[in-house]
Short mmCIF file of C-alpha atoms and ligand atoms in Angstrom, two decimals:
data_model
loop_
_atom_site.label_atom_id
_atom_site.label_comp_id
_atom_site.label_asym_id
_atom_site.label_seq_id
_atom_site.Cartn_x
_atom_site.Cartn_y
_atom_site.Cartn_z
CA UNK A 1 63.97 97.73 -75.23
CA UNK A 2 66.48 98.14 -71.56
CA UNK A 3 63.14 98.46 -68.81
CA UNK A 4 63.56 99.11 -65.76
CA UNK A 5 61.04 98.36 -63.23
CA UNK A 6 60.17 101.02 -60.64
CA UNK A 7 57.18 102.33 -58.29
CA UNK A 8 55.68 105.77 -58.62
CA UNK A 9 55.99 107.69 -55.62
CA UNK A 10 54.56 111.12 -57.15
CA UNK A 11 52.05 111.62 -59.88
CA UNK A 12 49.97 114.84 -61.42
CA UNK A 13 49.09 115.54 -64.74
CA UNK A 14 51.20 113.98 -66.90
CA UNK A 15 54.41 113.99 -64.46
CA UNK A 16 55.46 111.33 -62.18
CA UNK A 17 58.47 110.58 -60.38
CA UNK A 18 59.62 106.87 -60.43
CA UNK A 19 61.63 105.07 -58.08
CA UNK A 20 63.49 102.82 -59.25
CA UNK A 21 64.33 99.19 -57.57
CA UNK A 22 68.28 100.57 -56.71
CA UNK A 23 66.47 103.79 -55.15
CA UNK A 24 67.24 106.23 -57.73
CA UNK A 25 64.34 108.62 -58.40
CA UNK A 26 63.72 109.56 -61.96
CA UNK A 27 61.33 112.53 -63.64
CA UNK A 28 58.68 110.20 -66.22
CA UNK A 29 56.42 111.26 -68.35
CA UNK A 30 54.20 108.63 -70.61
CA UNK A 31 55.79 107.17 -73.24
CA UNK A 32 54.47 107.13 -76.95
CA UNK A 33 53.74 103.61 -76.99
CA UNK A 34 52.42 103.70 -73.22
CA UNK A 35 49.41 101.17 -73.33
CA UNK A 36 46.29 102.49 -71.00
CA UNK A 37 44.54 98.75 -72.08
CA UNK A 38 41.99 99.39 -68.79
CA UNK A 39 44.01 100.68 -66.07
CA UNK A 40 44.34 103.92 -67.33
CA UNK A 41 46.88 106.21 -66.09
CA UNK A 42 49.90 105.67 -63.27
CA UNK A 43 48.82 106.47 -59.65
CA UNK A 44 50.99 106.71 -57.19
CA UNK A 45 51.68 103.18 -55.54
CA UNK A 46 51.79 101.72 -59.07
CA UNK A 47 54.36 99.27 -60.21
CA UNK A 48 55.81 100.32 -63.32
CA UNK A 49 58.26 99.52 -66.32
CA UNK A 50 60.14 102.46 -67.66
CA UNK A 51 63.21 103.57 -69.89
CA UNK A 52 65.66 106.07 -68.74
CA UNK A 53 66.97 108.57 -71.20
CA UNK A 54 70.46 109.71 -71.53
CA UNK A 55 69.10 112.73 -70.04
CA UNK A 56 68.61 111.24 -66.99
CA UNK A 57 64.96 111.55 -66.91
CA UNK A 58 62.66 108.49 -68.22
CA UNK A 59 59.52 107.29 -69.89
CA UNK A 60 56.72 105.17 -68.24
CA UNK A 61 55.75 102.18 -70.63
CA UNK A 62 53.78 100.74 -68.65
CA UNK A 63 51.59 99.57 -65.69
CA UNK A 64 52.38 96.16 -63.74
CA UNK A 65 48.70 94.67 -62.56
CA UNK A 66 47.72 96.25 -59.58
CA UNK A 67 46.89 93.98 -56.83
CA UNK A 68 44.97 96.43 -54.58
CA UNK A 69 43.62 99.88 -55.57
CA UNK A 70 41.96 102.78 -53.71
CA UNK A 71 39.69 104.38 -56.28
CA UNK A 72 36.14 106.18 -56.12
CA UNK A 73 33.80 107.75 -58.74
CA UNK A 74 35.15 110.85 -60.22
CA UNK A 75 33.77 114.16 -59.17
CA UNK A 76 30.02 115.08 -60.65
CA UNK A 77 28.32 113.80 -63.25
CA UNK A 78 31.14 112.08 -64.36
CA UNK A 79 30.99 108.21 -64.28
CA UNK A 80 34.50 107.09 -64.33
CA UNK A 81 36.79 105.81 -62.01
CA UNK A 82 39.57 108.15 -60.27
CA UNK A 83 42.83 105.88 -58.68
CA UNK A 84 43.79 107.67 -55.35
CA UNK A 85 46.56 105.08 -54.61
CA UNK A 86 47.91 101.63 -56.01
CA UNK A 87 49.20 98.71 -54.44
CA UNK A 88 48.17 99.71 -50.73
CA UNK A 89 48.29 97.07 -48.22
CA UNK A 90 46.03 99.68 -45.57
CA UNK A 91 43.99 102.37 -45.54
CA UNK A 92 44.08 104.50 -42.89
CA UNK A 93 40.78 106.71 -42.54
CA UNK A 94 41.50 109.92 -40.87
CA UNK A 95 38.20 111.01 -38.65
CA UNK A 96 38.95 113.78 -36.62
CA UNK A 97 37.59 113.96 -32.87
CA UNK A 98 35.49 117.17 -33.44
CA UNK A 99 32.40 118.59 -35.02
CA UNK A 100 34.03 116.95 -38.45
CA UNK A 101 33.43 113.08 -36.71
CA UNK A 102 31.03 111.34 -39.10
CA UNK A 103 30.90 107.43 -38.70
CA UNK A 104 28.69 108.05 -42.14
CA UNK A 105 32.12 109.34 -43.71
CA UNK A 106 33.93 106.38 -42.09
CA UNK A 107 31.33 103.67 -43.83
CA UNK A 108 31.76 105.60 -47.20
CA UNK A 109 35.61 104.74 -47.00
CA UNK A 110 35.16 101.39 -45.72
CA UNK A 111 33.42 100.40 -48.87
CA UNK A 112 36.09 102.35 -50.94
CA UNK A 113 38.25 99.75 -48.99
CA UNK A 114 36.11 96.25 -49.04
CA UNK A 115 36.57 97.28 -52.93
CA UNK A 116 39.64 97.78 -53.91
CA UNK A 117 41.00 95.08 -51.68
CA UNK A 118 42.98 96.82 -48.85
CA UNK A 119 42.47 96.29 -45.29
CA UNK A 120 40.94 99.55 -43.34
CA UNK A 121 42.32 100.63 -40.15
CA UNK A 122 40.30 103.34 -38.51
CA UNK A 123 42.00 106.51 -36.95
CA UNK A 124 40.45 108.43 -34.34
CA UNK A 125 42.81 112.00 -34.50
CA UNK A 126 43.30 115.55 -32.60
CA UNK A 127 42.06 112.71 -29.15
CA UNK A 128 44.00 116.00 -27.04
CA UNK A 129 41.22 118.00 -28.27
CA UNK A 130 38.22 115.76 -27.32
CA UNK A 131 37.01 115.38 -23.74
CA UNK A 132 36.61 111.16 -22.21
CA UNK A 133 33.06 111.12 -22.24
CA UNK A 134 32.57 112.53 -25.97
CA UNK A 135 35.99 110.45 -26.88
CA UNK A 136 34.52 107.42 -25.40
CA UNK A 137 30.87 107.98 -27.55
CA UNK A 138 32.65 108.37 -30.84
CA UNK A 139 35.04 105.56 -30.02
CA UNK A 140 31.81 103.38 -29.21
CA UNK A 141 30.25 104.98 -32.20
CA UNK A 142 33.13 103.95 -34.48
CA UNK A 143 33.43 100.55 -32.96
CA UNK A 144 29.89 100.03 -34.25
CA UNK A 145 30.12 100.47 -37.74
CA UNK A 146 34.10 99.14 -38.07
CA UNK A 147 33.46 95.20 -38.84
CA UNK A 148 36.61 93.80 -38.74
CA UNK A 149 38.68 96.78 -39.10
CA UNK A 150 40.71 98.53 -35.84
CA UNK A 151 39.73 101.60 -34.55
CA UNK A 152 43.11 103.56 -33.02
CA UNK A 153 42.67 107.30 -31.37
CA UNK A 154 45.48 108.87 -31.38
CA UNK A 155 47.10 112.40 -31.00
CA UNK A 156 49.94 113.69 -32.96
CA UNK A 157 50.47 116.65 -30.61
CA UNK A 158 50.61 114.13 -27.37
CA UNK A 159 51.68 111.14 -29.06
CA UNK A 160 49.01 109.14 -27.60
CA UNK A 161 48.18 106.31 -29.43
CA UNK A 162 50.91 106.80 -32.06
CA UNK A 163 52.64 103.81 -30.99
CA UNK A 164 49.79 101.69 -31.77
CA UNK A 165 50.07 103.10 -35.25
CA UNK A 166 53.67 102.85 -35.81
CA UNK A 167 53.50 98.89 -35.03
CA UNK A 168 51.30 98.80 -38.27
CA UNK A 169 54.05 100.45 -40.62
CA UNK A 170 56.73 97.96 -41.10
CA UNK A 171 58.77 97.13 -43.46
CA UNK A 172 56.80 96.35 -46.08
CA UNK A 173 53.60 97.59 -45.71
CA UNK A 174 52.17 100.64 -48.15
CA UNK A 175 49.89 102.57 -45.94
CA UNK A 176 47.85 105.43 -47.24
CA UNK A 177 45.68 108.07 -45.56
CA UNK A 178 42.61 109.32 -46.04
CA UNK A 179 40.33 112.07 -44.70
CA UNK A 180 38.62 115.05 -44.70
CA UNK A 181 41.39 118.06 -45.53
CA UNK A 182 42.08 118.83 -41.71
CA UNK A 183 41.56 115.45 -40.62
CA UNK A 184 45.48 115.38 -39.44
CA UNK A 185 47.16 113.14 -42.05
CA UNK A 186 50.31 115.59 -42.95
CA UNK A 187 50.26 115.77 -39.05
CA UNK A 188 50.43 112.42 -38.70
CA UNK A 189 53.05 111.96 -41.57
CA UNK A 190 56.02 114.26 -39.95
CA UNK A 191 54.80 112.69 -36.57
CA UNK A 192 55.79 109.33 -37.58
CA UNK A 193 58.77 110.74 -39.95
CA UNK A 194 60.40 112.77 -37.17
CA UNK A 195 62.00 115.87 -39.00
CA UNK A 196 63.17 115.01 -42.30
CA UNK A 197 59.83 115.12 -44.18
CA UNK A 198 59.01 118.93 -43.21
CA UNK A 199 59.12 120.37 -46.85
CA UNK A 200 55.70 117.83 -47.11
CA UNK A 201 54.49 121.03 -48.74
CA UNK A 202 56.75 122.50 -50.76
CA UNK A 203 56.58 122.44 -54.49
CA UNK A 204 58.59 119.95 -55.64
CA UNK A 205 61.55 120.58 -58.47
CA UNK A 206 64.01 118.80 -60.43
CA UNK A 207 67.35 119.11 -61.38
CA UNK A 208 68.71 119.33 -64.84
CA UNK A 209 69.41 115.33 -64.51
CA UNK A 210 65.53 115.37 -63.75
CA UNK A 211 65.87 114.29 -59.96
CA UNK A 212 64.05 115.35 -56.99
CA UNK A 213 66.31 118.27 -55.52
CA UNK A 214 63.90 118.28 -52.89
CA UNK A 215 62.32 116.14 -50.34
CA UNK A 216 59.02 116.58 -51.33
CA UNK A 217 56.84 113.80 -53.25
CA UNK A 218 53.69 112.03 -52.33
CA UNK A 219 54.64 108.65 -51.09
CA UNK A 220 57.32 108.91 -48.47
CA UNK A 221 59.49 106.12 -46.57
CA UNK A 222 59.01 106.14 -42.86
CA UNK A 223 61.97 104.99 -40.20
CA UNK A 224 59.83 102.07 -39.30
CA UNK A 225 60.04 100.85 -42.69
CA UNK A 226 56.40 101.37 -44.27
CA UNK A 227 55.65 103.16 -47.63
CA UNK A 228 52.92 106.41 -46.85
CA UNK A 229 50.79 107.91 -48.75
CA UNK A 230 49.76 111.40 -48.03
CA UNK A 231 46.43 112.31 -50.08
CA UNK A 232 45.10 115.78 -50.39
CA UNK A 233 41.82 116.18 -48.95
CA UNK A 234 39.00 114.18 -50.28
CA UNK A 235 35.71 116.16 -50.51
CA UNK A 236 33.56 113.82 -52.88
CA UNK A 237 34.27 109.71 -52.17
CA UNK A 238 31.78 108.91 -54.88
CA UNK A 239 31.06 105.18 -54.60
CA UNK A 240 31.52 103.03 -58.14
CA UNK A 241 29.52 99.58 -59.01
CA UNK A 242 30.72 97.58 -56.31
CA UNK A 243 27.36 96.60 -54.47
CA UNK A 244 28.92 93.82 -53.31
CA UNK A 245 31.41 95.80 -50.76
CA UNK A 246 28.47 97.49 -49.44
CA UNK A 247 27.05 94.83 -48.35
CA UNK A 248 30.06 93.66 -46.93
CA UNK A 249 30.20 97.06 -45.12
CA UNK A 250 26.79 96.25 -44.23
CA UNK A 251 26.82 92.61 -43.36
CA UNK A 252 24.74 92.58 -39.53
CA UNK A 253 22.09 93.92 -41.88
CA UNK A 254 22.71 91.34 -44.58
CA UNK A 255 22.36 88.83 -41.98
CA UNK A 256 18.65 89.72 -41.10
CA UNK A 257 17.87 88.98 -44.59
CA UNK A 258 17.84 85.34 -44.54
CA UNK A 259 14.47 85.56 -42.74
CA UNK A 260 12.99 87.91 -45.86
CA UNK A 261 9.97 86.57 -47.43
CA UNK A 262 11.29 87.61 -50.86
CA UNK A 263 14.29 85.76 -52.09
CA UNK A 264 15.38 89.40 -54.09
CA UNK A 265 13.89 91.04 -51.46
CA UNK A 266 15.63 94.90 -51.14
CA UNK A 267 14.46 95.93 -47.94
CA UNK A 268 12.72 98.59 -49.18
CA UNK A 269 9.01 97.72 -49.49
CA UNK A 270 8.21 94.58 -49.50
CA UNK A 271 5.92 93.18 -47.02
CA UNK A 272 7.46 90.81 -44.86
CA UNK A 273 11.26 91.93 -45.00
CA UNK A 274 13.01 90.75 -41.83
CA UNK A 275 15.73 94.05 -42.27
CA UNK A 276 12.64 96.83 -42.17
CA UNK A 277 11.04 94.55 -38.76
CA UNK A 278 14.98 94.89 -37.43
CA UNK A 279 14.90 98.62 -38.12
CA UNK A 280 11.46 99.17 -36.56
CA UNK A 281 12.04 96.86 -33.76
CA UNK A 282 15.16 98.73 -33.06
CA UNK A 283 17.60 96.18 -33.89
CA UNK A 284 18.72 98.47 -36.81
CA UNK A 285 19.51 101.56 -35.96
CA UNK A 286 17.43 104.26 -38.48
CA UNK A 287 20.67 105.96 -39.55
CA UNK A 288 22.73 102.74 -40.32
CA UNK A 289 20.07 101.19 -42.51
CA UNK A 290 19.76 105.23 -44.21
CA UNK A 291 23.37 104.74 -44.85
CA UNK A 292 23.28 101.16 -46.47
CA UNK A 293 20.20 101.93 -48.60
CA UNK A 294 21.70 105.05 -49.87
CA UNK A 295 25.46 103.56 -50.84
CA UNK A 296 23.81 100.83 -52.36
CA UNK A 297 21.96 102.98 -54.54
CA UNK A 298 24.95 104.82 -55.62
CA UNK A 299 26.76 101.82 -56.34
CA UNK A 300 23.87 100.28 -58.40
CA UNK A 301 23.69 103.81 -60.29
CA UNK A 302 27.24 103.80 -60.66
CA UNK A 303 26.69 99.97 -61.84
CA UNK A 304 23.86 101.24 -64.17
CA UNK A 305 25.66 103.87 -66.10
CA UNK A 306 28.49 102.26 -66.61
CA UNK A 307 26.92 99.30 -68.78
CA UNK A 308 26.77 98.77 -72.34
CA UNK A 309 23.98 99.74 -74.75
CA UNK A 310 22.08 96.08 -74.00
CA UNK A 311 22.92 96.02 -70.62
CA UNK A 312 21.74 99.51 -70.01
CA UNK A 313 18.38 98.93 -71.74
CA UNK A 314 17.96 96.31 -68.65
CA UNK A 315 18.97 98.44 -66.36
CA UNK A 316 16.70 101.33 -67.32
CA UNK A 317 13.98 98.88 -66.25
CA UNK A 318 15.53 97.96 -63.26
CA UNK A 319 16.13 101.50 -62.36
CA UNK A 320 12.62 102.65 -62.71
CA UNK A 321 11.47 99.89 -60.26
CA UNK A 322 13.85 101.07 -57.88
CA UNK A 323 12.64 104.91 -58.04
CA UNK A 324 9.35 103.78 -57.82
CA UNK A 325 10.30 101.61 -54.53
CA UNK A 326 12.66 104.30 -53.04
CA UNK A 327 9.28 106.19 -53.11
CA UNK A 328 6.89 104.07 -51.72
CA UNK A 329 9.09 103.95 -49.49
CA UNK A 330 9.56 107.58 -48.60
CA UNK A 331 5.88 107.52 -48.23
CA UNK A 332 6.34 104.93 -45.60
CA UNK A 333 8.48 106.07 -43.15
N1 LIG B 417 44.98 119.44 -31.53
C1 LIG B 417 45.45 118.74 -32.57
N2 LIG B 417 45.55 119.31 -33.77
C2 LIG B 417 46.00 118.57 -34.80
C3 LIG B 417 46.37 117.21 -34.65
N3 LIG B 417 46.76 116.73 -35.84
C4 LIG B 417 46.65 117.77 -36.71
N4 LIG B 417 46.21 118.87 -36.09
C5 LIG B 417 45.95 120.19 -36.71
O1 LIG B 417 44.92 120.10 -37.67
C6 LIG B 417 45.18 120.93 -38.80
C7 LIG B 417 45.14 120.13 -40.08
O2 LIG B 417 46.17 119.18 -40.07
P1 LIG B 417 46.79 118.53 -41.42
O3 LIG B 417 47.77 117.51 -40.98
O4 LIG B 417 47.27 119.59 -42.35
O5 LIG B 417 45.49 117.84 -42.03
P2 LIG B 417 45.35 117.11 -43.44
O6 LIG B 417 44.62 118.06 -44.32
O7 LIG B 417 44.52 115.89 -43.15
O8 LIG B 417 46.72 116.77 -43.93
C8 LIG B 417 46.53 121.58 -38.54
O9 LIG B 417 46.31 122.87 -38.01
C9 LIG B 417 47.16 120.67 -37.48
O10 LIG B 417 48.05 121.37 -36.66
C10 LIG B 417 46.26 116.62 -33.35
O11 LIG B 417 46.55 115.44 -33.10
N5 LIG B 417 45.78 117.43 -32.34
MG1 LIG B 418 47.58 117.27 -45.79
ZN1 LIG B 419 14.06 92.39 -46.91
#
C-alpha cells in the first residue's frame, strides 16, 4: 500500500484534516484496517500514515509514536485518557490577570505537562487590565509555584510582552495553549498571526476534492515559524496515574521528606513527618501542601482504577488506608 506520511492539524469525531509533508491538506477519516493498538484515536499534533483516494480525500492508517502528549482524565466518572494535543514541544498555560487567576489551575496544568513530556511556559494575559501592585502579587504568586518553567505577562491588546512570546515560536517548535475559555488564547493566536487567521472561528468546509476551502483548522502556522494549537476551553483537567509528575510539580515539598521518620511516609499522619513540621512551621504554605495532597490523590485514584483485576484487589487495600488517613487527618487540622 502508497502511504503517505502527514500531521493532523484538525480533528473531531471521526474527521480530521491531514497535512501532508508537500503541504497539501487532505479530508481523512479512519481507515478499515486503522490499528488503535493503545494510542487510540488521532489528535491533533499526531504524526500519521495515510492513503489518498482518487477522490482526493484520504484514509488515516495509522499513528506514528508520539513523543510528547498533552492528555488528562476524561470528563466524570469516566477513567480514560482524553489526548488534547500530540507531539507538542510547549505548553503554554493561559491564566488570565483577573478574578479567573488561580496558581491552583496553573499547578493542575503543570502536572498535565511534567506528564506528557512537554516543557510548560506560563502566560500571564489581559496584563492592560491588571493594576502593578496586583500584577506584581500574581506574578510573585506564579513565580512561586512555576519550578523551572517561565512565567511571561503579556497583553494582546498592548502588545506588551508579546515579543517575549514570539522568540519562543520558531521554526520548529509545536506550541499549544491552554486555559480557562476566556483566558485569551484565540486572542493571542491572531495577535501573533497578524490578519490572516481571522476566520479562527468559522466552521470549517471542504471542497468536492475534500480540501480546506477555508482558513479555519485547529493547528495553525505562525510567521515566526512555530506550529499552534488553539484548544477550546478546558473546564475539567482531570489528572491520570502519573504520581510521579506531581511530585515533580511538587518537588520543594519532596525535598523536606528526606528528614521523614517513615521511609513511605505520606505526609499525612504520621508522627514525625518533616513535610507536616514545614507546613506548621510555615515553611509550607497551607494551600500549596492542600494542592499536592489533593493531585496526588487523584492521580493515585486515577492509578487505582485503572489496574487490572489483581492489581486492583491491592489497591482496594491500599485505598482504604488512604481514606482512613485522609481522615485522621481532617480531624487534625
Ligand atoms: N483586555 C484584554 N482583553 C483580552 C486580552 N486577550 C483577550 N481578551 C478578551 O478576552 C475575551 C476572551 O478571549 P479569547 O481569545 O476568545 O479567549 P479563549 O477562550 O481563551 O480563546 C475576549 O473578549 C477578548 O477580547 C487582553 O490581552 N487584554
Ligand atoms: Mg478560543
Ligand atoms: Zn512525611
Amino acid at each position: 500500500m502508497n502511504l503517505s506520511k502527514g500531521r493532523v492539524i484538525f480533528a473531531s469525531i471521526n474527521s480530521y484534516t491531514v497535512l501532508s509533508e508537500n503541504g497539501e491538506e487532505y479530508y481523512s477519516v479512519l481507515s478499515g484496517s486503522f490499528s488503535r493498538d493503545n494510542r487510540g484515536l488521532p489528535a491533533v499534533g499526531d504524526l500519521v500514515r495515510f492513503k489518498k483516494n482518487e477522490n482526493g480525500d484520504s484514509v488515516i492508517d495509522q499513528i506514528i509514536p508520539r513523543k510528547s502528549v498533552i492528555s488528562r482524565k476524561s470528563a466524570g466518572n469516566i477513567y480514560s485518557e482524553n489526548v488534547l494535543a500530540a507531539n507538542i514541544d510547549i505548553m503554554l498555560i493561559l491564566t488570565a490577570l483577573d478574578e479567573t487567576f488561580s496558581v491552583r489551575r496553573i499547578e493542575r496544568f503543570l502536572v498535565l505537562a511534567k506528564s506528557g513530556g512537554v516543557t510548560p511556559v506560563i502566560l500571564l494575559s489581559k496584563a492592560d487590565k491588571c493594576d502593578p501592585i496586583s500584577l506584581a502579587i500574581h506574578l510573585t504568586e506564579a513565580e512561586e509555584v512555576a519550578g523551572d518553567a517561565q512565567v511571561i505577562e503579556f497583553s494582546s491588546i498592548t502588545g506588551t510582552g508579546v515579543d517575549k512570546i514570539e522568540e519562543l515560536l520558531k521554526e520548529g517548535v509545536t506550541a499549544c495553549a491552554v486555559g480557562l475559555s476566556g483566558a485569551g488564547k484565540s486572542t493571542l493566536l491572531n495577535r501573533l498571526s497578524g490578519d490572516e487567521l481571522q476566520s479562527v472561528k468559522h466552521v470549517r468546509e471542504f471542497d468536492s476534492k475534500g480540501r480546506h476551502t477555508t482558513t479555519s483548522r485547529q493547528m495553525f502556522k505562525l510567521p515566526m515559524g512555530a506550529m499552534f494549537v488553539d484548544t477550546p476551553g478546558i473546564r475539567e483537567v482531570g489528572l491520570k496515574g502519573d504520581t510521579e509528575a506531581v511530585e515533580e510539580v511538587f518537588d520543594e515539598i519532596i525535598s523536606f521528606a528526606e528528614d521523614c521518620f517513615f521511609s513511605d511516609c505520606t505526609h499525612v499522619h504520621e508522627p514525625s513527618c518533616a513535610v507536616i513540621k514545614a507546613v506548621e512551621n510555615g515553611e509550607i504554605s497551607r494551600e500549596r501542601y492542600d494542592s499536592y495532597i489533593k493531585l496526588r490523590r487523584e492521580s493515585e485514584n486515577y492509578k487505582m482504577r485503572t489496574e487490572t483485576p489483581q492489581e486492583q484487589k491491592r489497591s482496594d487495600k491500599k485505598l482504604a488506608r488512604l481514606i482512613k488517613t485522609e481522615n485522621k487527618r481532617k480531624k487534625k487540622f
